[in-house]
Coordinates of C-alpha atoms and ligand atoms in Angstrom, one line a residue:
M1 CA -23.3 -20.2 -6.1
D2 CA -22.9 -21.2 -2.4
K3 CA -23.2 -24.8 -1.3
F4 CA -23.7 -26.5 2.1
L5 CA -21.4 -29.3 3.2
I6 CA -23.2 -31.5 5.7
N7 CA -21.4 -34.3 7.6
G8 CA -24.0 -36.8 8.6
P9 CA -25.4 -38.5 10.6
C10 CA -26.1 -35.8 13.2
R11 CA -28.2 -36.0 16.4
I12 CA -30.1 -32.8 17.0
K13 CA -30.8 -31.2 20.3
G14 CA -31.5 -27.7 21.6
K15 CA -33.7 -24.7 21.1
V16 CA -34.9 -23.1 17.8
S17 CA -36.5 -19.6 17.6
I18 CA -38.9 -19.5 14.7
S19 CA -38.7 -16.4 12.5
G20 CA -41.5 -14.3 11.0
S21 CA -43.6 -15.9 8.3
K22 CA -42.5 -15.2 4.7
N23 CA -46.0 -16.1 3.4
A24 CA -47.7 -13.7 5.8
S25 CA -45.2 -10.9 5.3
L26 CA -45.6 -10.9 1.5
P27 CA -49.3 -10.1 1.3
I28 CA -49.0 -7.7 4.3
L29 CA -46.2 -5.8 2.6
A30 CA -48.2 -5.7 -0.7
A31 CA -51.2 -4.4 1.1
S32 CA -49.1 -1.5 2.5
L33 CA -49.7 0.0 -1.0
L34 CA -53.2 0.8 0.1
F35 CA -52.0 3.2 2.8
T36 CA -51.5 7.0 2.5
K37 CA -50.2 7.1 6.1
P38 CA -47.1 5.4 7.3
V39 CA -47.4 1.7 8.3
T40 CA -44.9 -0.3 10.4
I41 CA -44.4 -4.1 9.9
K42 CA -42.4 -6.0 12.6
N43 CA -40.9 -9.5 12.8
L44 CA -40.2 -9.7 9.0
P45 CA -38.0 -12.7 8.2
R46 CA -34.6 -11.7 6.8
V47 CA -35.0 -13.8 3.6
R48 CA -34.5 -13.0 -0.1
D49 CA -38.2 -13.0 -1.0
I50 CA -38.8 -10.2 1.5
N51 CA -36.0 -8.2 0.1
T52 CA -37.5 -8.6 -3.3
M53 CA -40.9 -7.4 -2.2
L54 CA -39.3 -4.4 -0.4
N55 CA -37.4 -3.6 -3.6
L56 CA -40.6 -3.9 -5.6
L57 CA -42.4 -1.5 -3.2
K58 CA -39.4 1.0 -3.5
S59 CA -39.6 0.7 -7.3
L60 CA -43.3 1.8 -7.0
G61 CA -42.3 4.8 -4.9
S62 CA -42.6 3.6 -1.3
K63 CA -40.0 5.0 1.1
I64 CA -38.8 2.1 3.3
I65 CA -37.1 2.7 6.6
L66 CA -35.5 -0.6 7.9
S67 CA -34.5 -1.1 11.5
K68 CA -30.9 -2.1 12.2
D69 CA -31.8 -5.8 12.5
R70 CA -33.8 -5.5 9.3
K71 CA -36.9 -7.1 10.9
T72 CA -39.0 -3.9 11.1
A73 CA -39.9 -1.9 8.1
K74 CA -41.6 1.5 8.2
I75 CA -43.3 2.1 4.9
I76 CA -44.2 5.6 3.7
N77 CA -46.0 5.9 0.4
K78 CA -46.0 9.0 -1.8
K79 CA -49.3 10.6 -3.0
N80 CA -48.6 9.6 -6.6
M81 CA -47.0 6.2 -6.7
K82 CA -45.8 4.4 -9.8
T83 CA -47.9 1.5 -10.8
F84 CA -45.4 -0.5 -13.0
A85 CA -44.2 -3.8 -11.5
S86 CA -41.4 -4.9 -13.7
Y87 CA -40.7 -8.5 -14.9
S88 CA -37.1 -8.2 -13.6
L89 CA -38.4 -8.1 -10.0
V90 CA -41.6 -10.2 -10.4
K91 CA -39.8 -13.1 -12.2
T92 CA -37.7 -13.7 -9.1
M93 CA -40.6 -13.9 -6.8
R94 CA -44.1 -15.0 -7.8
G95 CA -45.7 -13.4 -4.7
S96 CA -45.2 -10.1 -6.5
I97 CA -48.5 -10.6 -8.2
L98 CA -50.0 -9.6 -4.9
V99 CA -49.3 -5.9 -5.7
L100 CA -51.9 -6.0 -8.5
G101 CA -54.9 -5.9 -6.1
P102 CA -53.7 -2.9 -4.1
L103 CA -52.5 -1.0 -7.1
I104 CA -55.8 -1.3 -9.0
S105 CA -57.8 -0.6 -5.9
K106 CA -55.8 2.5 -4.8
F107 CA -54.5 3.9 -8.0
H108 CA -57.0 2.4 -10.5
K109 CA -54.3 1.4 -12.9
S110 CA -51.3 -1.0 -13.0
K111 CA -48.8 -2.6 -15.4
T112 CA -47.8 -5.8 -13.6
S113 CA -45.7 -8.6 -15.0
L114 CA -47.2 -12.0 -15.2
P115 CA -45.2 -14.0 -12.6
G116 CA -44.6 -17.0 -14.9
G117 CA -44.3 -20.5 -13.7
C118 CA -41.7 -22.2 -11.6
L119 CA -40.5 -25.7 -11.1
I120 CA -43.4 -26.9 -9.0
G121 CA -46.0 -25.9 -11.6
A122 CA -47.4 -23.5 -14.2
R123 CA -48.7 -21.3 -11.3
P124 CA -51.4 -19.5 -13.3
V125 CA -53.1 -16.4 -12.0
N126 CA -56.5 -16.8 -13.7
Y127 CA -58.4 -16.8 -10.4
H128 CA -56.7 -13.6 -9.3
L129 CA -57.7 -11.9 -12.7
S130 CA -61.2 -13.1 -12.8
A131 CA -62.0 -12.0 -9.2
L132 CA -60.4 -8.6 -9.7
K133 CA -62.3 -8.3 -13.0
K134 CA -65.6 -8.9 -11.2
L135 CA -64.6 -6.0 -8.8
G136 CA -64.3 -3.7 -11.8
M137 CA -60.7 -4.2 -13.1
Q138 CA -60.4 -4.1 -16.9
Y139 CA -57.2 -5.7 -18.2
K140 CA -55.4 -7.1 -21.2
I141 CA -52.3 -9.2 -21.4
R142 CA -49.5 -7.9 -23.6
D143 CA -45.9 -8.9 -23.8
G144 CA -46.1 -10.8 -20.6
Y145 CA -47.7 -7.9 -18.7
I146 CA -51.1 -7.4 -17.2
L147 CA -52.2 -3.9 -18.4
A148 CA -55.0 -3.1 -15.9
K149 CA -57.2 -0.1 -15.2
S150 CA -60.6 0.7 -13.5
N151 CA -63.1 3.5 -14.0
G152 CA -62.5 5.0 -10.6
R153 CA -63.2 3.0 -7.4
L154 CA -63.7 -0.8 -7.6
Q155 CA -67.2 -2.0 -6.8
G156 CA -68.0 -4.6 -4.2
K157 CA -69.4 -7.9 -5.6
T158 CA -70.1 -11.5 -4.5
I159 CA -67.5 -13.8 -5.9
K160 CA -67.1 -17.6 -5.6
F161 CA -63.6 -18.9 -6.3
P162 CA -63.7 -22.0 -8.5
K163 CA -60.8 -23.5 -6.6
I164 CA -59.3 -22.6 -3.3
S165 CA -56.3 -20.3 -3.9
V166 CA -54.2 -18.6 -1.3
G167 CA -52.9 -15.8 -3.5
A168 CA -56.2 -15.1 -5.3
T169 CA -58.0 -14.9 -1.9
E170 CA -55.3 -12.4 -0.6
N171 CA -55.3 -10.3 -3.8
S172 CA -59.1 -10.0 -3.7
I173 CA -59.4 -9.2 0.0
I174 CA -56.7 -6.5 -0.3
A175 CA -58.5 -5.0 -3.4
A176 CA -61.9 -5.1 -1.8
C177 CA -60.8 -3.1 1.3
L178 CA -61.1 0.2 -0.6
A179 CA -63.9 -0.9 -3.0
K180 CA -67.3 0.8 -2.9
G181 CA -69.8 -1.3 -0.9
K182 CA -69.8 -4.9 0.2
T183 CA -67.7 -7.8 -1.3
I184 CA -68.5 -11.4 -0.4
L185 CA -65.7 -13.9 -1.3
R186 CA -66.8 -17.5 -1.1
N187 CA -64.6 -20.7 -1.2
C188 CA -61.6 -18.7 0.2
A189 CA -58.3 -20.2 1.3
V190 CA -58.2 -19.8 5.1
E191 CA -54.5 -20.3 5.8
P192 CA -53.2 -18.6 9.0
E193 CA -51.2 -16.2 6.9
I194 CA -54.4 -14.9 5.4
K195 CA -55.9 -14.4 8.8
D196 CA -52.8 -12.5 9.8
L197 CA -53.3 -10.3 6.7
T198 CA -56.9 -9.5 7.6
Q199 CA -56.0 -8.9 11.3
F200 CA -53.5 -6.3 10.0
L201 CA -56.0 -4.7 7.7
N202 CA -58.8 -4.6 10.3
K203 CA -56.3 -3.0 12.8
A204 CA -55.9 -0.2 10.2
G205 CA -59.6 0.4 9.9
A206 CA -60.7 -2.1 7.3
N207 CA -63.9 -4.0 7.8
I208 CA -63.3 -7.7 7.1
K209 CA -65.3 -10.6 8.7
W210 CA -64.8 -14.3 8.3
S211 CA -67.4 -17.2 8.5
G212 CA -65.7 -20.5 7.5
R213 CA -64.4 -20.1 3.9
T214 CA -66.5 -16.9 3.3
C215 CA -64.9 -13.5 3.8
T216 CA -67.0 -10.4 3.8
I217 CA -65.4 -7.0 3.2
I218 CA -67.2 -3.7 3.5
G219 CA -65.1 -1.1 1.6
V220 CA -63.7 2.0 3.4
N221 CA -62.4 5.2 2.0
S222 CA -58.9 4.9 3.5
L223 CA -56.8 3.1 6.0
N224 CA -55.2 4.5 9.2
Q225 CA -51.6 4.4 10.3
T226 CA -50.9 1.1 12.1
T227 CA -48.1 -1.2 13.3
H228 CA -48.3 -5.0 12.9
T229 CA -46.1 -7.9 14.1
V230 CA -46.1 -10.7 11.6
M231 CA -47.0 -14.2 12.8
A232 CA -44.3 -16.9 13.1
D233 CA -43.5 -19.1 10.1
R234 CA -45.5 -22.4 10.5
I235 CA -43.6 -24.1 7.6
E236 CA -40.2 -23.3 9.3
A237 CA -41.6 -24.7 12.6
G238 CA -43.0 -27.7 10.8
T239 CA -39.7 -28.3 9.1
F240 CA -37.8 -28.3 12.5
C241 CA -40.4 -30.7 14.0
V242 CA -39.9 -33.1 11.1
A243 CA -36.1 -32.8 11.6
A244 CA -36.5 -33.7 15.3
T245 CA -38.6 -36.7 14.3
L246 CA -36.2 -37.8 11.7
A247 CA -32.9 -37.5 13.6
K248 CA -33.9 -38.8 17.1
G249 CA -33.9 -35.1 18.0
N250 CA -34.8 -33.4 21.2
L251 CA -36.0 -29.9 20.3
Q252 CA -37.7 -26.9 21.9
I253 CA -39.4 -24.8 19.2
K254 CA -40.1 -21.2 20.4
N255 CA -42.1 -18.1 19.3
L256 CA -44.9 -20.0 17.6
E257 CA -48.5 -20.6 18.6
P258 CA -48.5 -24.4 18.5
K259 CA -52.1 -24.8 17.5
I260 CA -51.5 -23.5 14.0
I261 CA -49.4 -26.6 13.3
N262 CA -51.8 -29.0 15.1
T263 CA -52.4 -31.2 12.0
E264 CA -48.6 -31.5 11.5
L265 CA -47.9 -32.3 15.1
E266 CA -50.7 -35.0 15.1
L267 CA -49.0 -36.6 12.1
L268 CA -45.6 -36.6 13.7
K269 CA -47.0 -38.2 16.8
K270 CA -48.3 -41.0 14.5
A271 CA -44.7 -41.3 13.3
G272 CA -43.7 -41.9 16.9
S273 CA -42.6 -38.4 18.2
K274 CA -43.3 -37.5 21.8
I275 CA -44.7 -33.9 21.8
K276 CA -45.6 -31.6 24.6
I277 CA -46.9 -28.0 24.1
T278 CA -47.3 -24.9 26.2
N279 CA -48.8 -21.6 25.0
N280 CA -46.0 -20.7 22.7
K281 CA -43.5 -23.5 22.9
I282 CA -43.3 -27.0 21.4
F283 CA -41.1 -29.7 23.0
I284 CA -40.6 -32.6 20.5
K285 CA -38.6 -35.8 21.0
G286 CA -38.0 -38.0 18.0
P287 CA -38.5 -41.8 18.2
D288 CA -35.7 -44.4 17.9
K289 CA -37.9 -46.1 15.2
I290 CA -40.0 -43.9 12.9
K291 CA -43.4 -45.4 12.1
S292 CA -44.6 -45.3 8.5
I293 CA -47.8 -43.6 7.7
K294 CA -49.9 -45.2 5.0
N295 CA -51.3 -42.4 3.0
I296 CA -50.3 -38.8 3.6
K297 CA -52.2 -36.3 1.4
T298 CA -51.4 -32.6 1.1
K299 CA -54.5 -30.4 1.4
E300 CA -55.4 -26.8 1.8
F301 CA -55.4 -25.5 5.4
P302 CA -56.2 -27.1 7.9
G303 CA -54.9 -30.1 6.0
I304 CA -51.2 -31.2 5.7
P305 CA -49.5 -28.3 3.9
T306 CA -48.0 -28.9 0.5
D307 CA -45.0 -26.8 1.7
L308 CA -44.1 -29.6 4.1
Q309 CA -44.6 -32.5 1.6
A310 CA -40.9 -32.9 0.6
Q311 CA -39.8 -32.8 4.2
L312 CA -42.3 -35.5 5.1
M313 CA -41.1 -37.6 2.2
V314 CA -37.6 -37.7 3.7
L315 CA -39.1 -38.8 7.0
M316 CA -41.1 -41.6 5.4
C317 CA -37.9 -42.8 3.6
K318 CA -36.5 -43.4 7.1
S319 CA -39.6 -45.0 8.5
I320 CA -40.1 -48.7 9.1
G321 CA -42.3 -50.0 6.3
K322 CA -44.1 -48.7 3.2
S323 CA -45.9 -45.3 3.0
S324 CA -47.3 -43.0 0.3
I325 CA -47.7 -39.3 -0.2
T326 CA -50.3 -37.7 -2.5
E327 CA -49.6 -34.1 -3.6
S328 CA -53.0 -32.6 -4.4
I329 CA -52.1 -28.9 -4.6
F330 CA -49.4 -28.6 -7.3
E331 CA -49.0 -30.6 -10.4
N332 CA -45.2 -31.0 -10.3
R333 CA -44.0 -31.0 -6.8
F334 CA -41.9 -34.1 -6.7
M335 CA -38.7 -32.5 -8.0
H336 CA -36.9 -33.6 -4.8
V337 CA -37.5 -37.3 -5.5
A338 CA -34.8 -37.7 -8.1
E339 CA -32.3 -36.2 -5.7
L340 CA -33.4 -38.3 -2.8
Q341 CA -33.0 -41.4 -5.0
R342 CA -29.4 -40.4 -5.5
L343 CA -29.0 -40.6 -1.7
G344 CA -30.5 -44.1 -1.8
A345 CA -34.2 -43.5 -1.5
K346 CA -36.6 -46.1 -3.0
I347 CA -39.5 -44.0 -4.2
N348 CA -42.0 -44.7 -7.1
I349 CA -44.2 -42.0 -8.6
K350 CA -47.6 -42.6 -10.2
N351 CA -49.2 -39.4 -11.3
N352 CA -49.4 -37.2 -8.1
K353 CA -48.8 -40.1 -5.7
A354 CA -45.4 -41.2 -4.4
F355 CA -44.9 -44.7 -3.0
I356 CA -42.1 -44.9 -0.5
E357 CA -40.1 -47.9 0.7
G358 CA -38.9 -47.3 4.2
N359 CA -35.7 -48.4 6.0
T360 CA -33.6 -46.3 3.6
K361 CA -29.9 -46.0 4.3
F362 CA -29.0 -42.5 3.0
I363 CA -25.4 -42.4 1.7
G364 CA -24.0 -38.8 1.5
A365 CA -23.9 -37.4 -2.0
E366 CA -23.7 -34.2 -4.1
L367 CA -27.3 -32.8 -4.3
M368 CA -29.0 -30.1 -6.2
S369 CA -31.8 -27.9 -4.9
S370 CA -34.7 -27.2 -7.1
D371 CA -37.2 -25.1 -5.1
L372 CA -37.3 -23.7 -1.6
R373 CA -39.0 -26.6 0.1
A374 CA -37.3 -29.3 -1.8
S375 CA -33.9 -27.8 -0.8
V376 CA -34.7 -28.0 2.8
A377 CA -35.8 -31.6 2.4
L378 CA -32.3 -32.4 0.9
V379 CA -30.7 -30.8 3.9
L380 CA -32.8 -33.0 6.2
A381 CA -31.8 -36.1 4.2
A382 CA -28.1 -35.0 4.4
I383 CA -28.4 -34.6 8.2
V384 CA -29.3 -38.3 8.6
A385 CA -27.2 -39.6 5.7
N386 CA -23.9 -41.5 6.4
G387 CA -21.0 -39.4 5.2
K388 CA -20.6 -36.1 3.5
S389 CA -23.3 -34.4 1.4
V390 CA -23.0 -31.2 -0.6
V391 CA -26.3 -29.4 -1.2
G392 CA -25.9 -26.9 -4.1
R393 CA -27.8 -23.8 -5.0
V394 CA -28.6 -22.8 -1.4
Y395 CA -30.0 -19.5 -2.7
H396 CA -33.3 -21.5 -3.0
L397 CA -33.1 -22.0 0.7
E398 CA -32.3 -18.4 1.5
R399 CA -35.5 -17.3 -0.2
G400 CA -37.6 -18.6 2.7
Y401 CA -35.5 -19.8 5.7
E402 CA -33.8 -17.1 7.8
N403 CA -30.3 -17.9 8.9
I404 CA -30.9 -21.6 8.4
E405 CA -27.2 -22.7 8.7
N406 CA -26.7 -21.0 12.1
K407 CA -30.0 -22.4 13.4
L408 CA -29.0 -25.9 12.3
K409 CA -25.4 -25.5 13.7
K410 CA -26.8 -24.4 17.1
I411 CA -28.8 -27.7 17.4
G412 CA -25.9 -29.9 16.5
V413 CA -25.8 -30.2 12.7
K414 CA -22.3 -30.4 11.2
I415 CA -22.9 -27.9 8.4
K416 CA -20.5 -25.6 6.6
R417 CA -21.1 -23.1 3.8
L418 CA -18.8 -23.6 0.8
K419 CA -18.3 -20.4 -1.3
Ligands
EPZ1 C1 -49.1 -19.9 -1.8 O1 -48.9 -19.9 -3.2 C2 -47.8 -20.0 -1.1 N1 -47.0 -18.9 -1.5 C3 -47.1 -21.3 -1.5 O2 -45.9 -21.4 -0.8 C4 -48.0 -22.4 -1.1 O3 -47.4 -23.6 -1.5 C5 -49.4 -22.3 -1.8 O4 -49.9 -21.0 -1.4 C6 -50.3 -23.4 -1.3 O5 -50.5 -23.3 0.1 C7 -47.1 -17.7 -0.9 O6 -47.9 -17.5 0.0 C8 -46.2 -16.5 -1.3 P1 -52.4 -21.1 -4.6 P2 -50.1 -19.6 -4.3 O7 -52.9 -20.0 -5.3 O8 -50.9 -18.5 -3.7 C9 -53.6 -23.1 -8.7 C10 -43.5 -21.5 -0.6 O9 -42.7 -22.4 -0.7 N2 -54.0 -21.8 -9.1 O10 -53.1 -21.5 -3.3 O11 -49.5 -19.4 -5.6 C11 -52.1 -23.3 -8.5 O12 -51.5 -23.5 -9.7 C12 -44.7 -21.3 -1.6 O13 -43.5 -20.7 0.3 C13 -54.6 -21.6 -10.4 O14 -54.8 -22.5 -11.1 O15 -50.9 -20.9 -4.2 C14 -52.1 -24.4 -7.5 O16 -52.2 -25.6 -8.2 C15 -44.6 -22.4 -2.7 N3 -55.0 -20.3 -10.7 C16 -53.3 -24.3 -6.7 O17 -54.2 -23.4 -7.4 C17 -54.8 -19.2 -9.9 O18 -55.1 -18.1 -10.3 C18 -53.1 -23.6 -5.3 O19 -52.3 -22.4 -5.6 C19 -54.1 -19.5 -8.7 C20 -53.8 -20.7 -8.3

């Protein structure tokens, strides 16, 4: 398993191009199962989770024509597709559960593996199943699989999600596109990635309208051929903005509409960064002294994203003074704390709240990644640590950050891959 050797501390300076969003690409690729005509998706990030989703689509019978740079996929579905999503593929990437909605809506049957949990939590799919059941899906769970079927077309319904869920919102919107009649989804997640999904579907002839957290879908009989360019990855952009704030950096972030990370940028200004934005560029200059922020709380969009929590924790370790971070989305998303403590961090956890002493001097160490976002937080800590750090299991990073070592190298990070 590859590792990264990072020789800190590094000053970072230069330009970063943000890749396509993994979390917008996954539901859009899953939704391609609804199409009988070819659909072309552009600006896909070249990361492992996208490969997994493409392999899953191929296993269902889709023909995938990838461009040379592997950022554009032309997807052509057969008339009769398979509807079996195997555990071997689903277990490596939880987002695979997103094929359930389109399969049941288009083919009225599916055998999809339960995704299982991961390190950040049990990751149940009960909200997905109860919403799809209200649309007419019948299912039973056997041997870790969801055996699902419907009597013909799904039927539009009014559904209120008991809790805001990105995946359950996406699965339900996709399924409702071909259902009979009107579906009203209340208490939806409204992340930009979901809006990118509905923009893609509407372009292909779906009928989806938003009003706050309510999404109304009028079912259609079929979707037309279309091409869609996936939005930029706001978590990657946020990660580089945290890096600039952390390492007295001077970065230009390109290809992203700055307003989708407005909340994050406001927070980094509070930490002392100077930020200027144009229509699709962010200029960020990190402070000499990082200000601590009393109580950061992760929330559903438009709040501070949970996917940036670990990165912000590293920043607060280096801030002057005490701070705290409350993780309100996942029940176990502090796996990075133990590793940060090995670098010298002084962090106390009480339930879902982390209390952070600032002024930490990170000393380089051997580190172990646990999940995608925790891994990148360890890389950030290694960048500002004194001495050599080795970050293990970089395959976690490669799930969601395209070409991360070259992007870091280009802005001054002394990083080397160890085979
Ligand atoms: C999506 O996961 C993202 N993944 C996650 O990013 C992100 O952290 C999360 O949304 C929150 O923003 C993708 O988009 C592929 P949820 P998802 O359903 O859809 C509970 C990354 O690093 N819940 O909004 O799984 C759940 O356990 C990943 O890119 C249920 O209880 O998140 C969690 O506590 C990590 N039952 C909360 O709701 C359900 O049926 C929010 O989960 C569904 C969710």
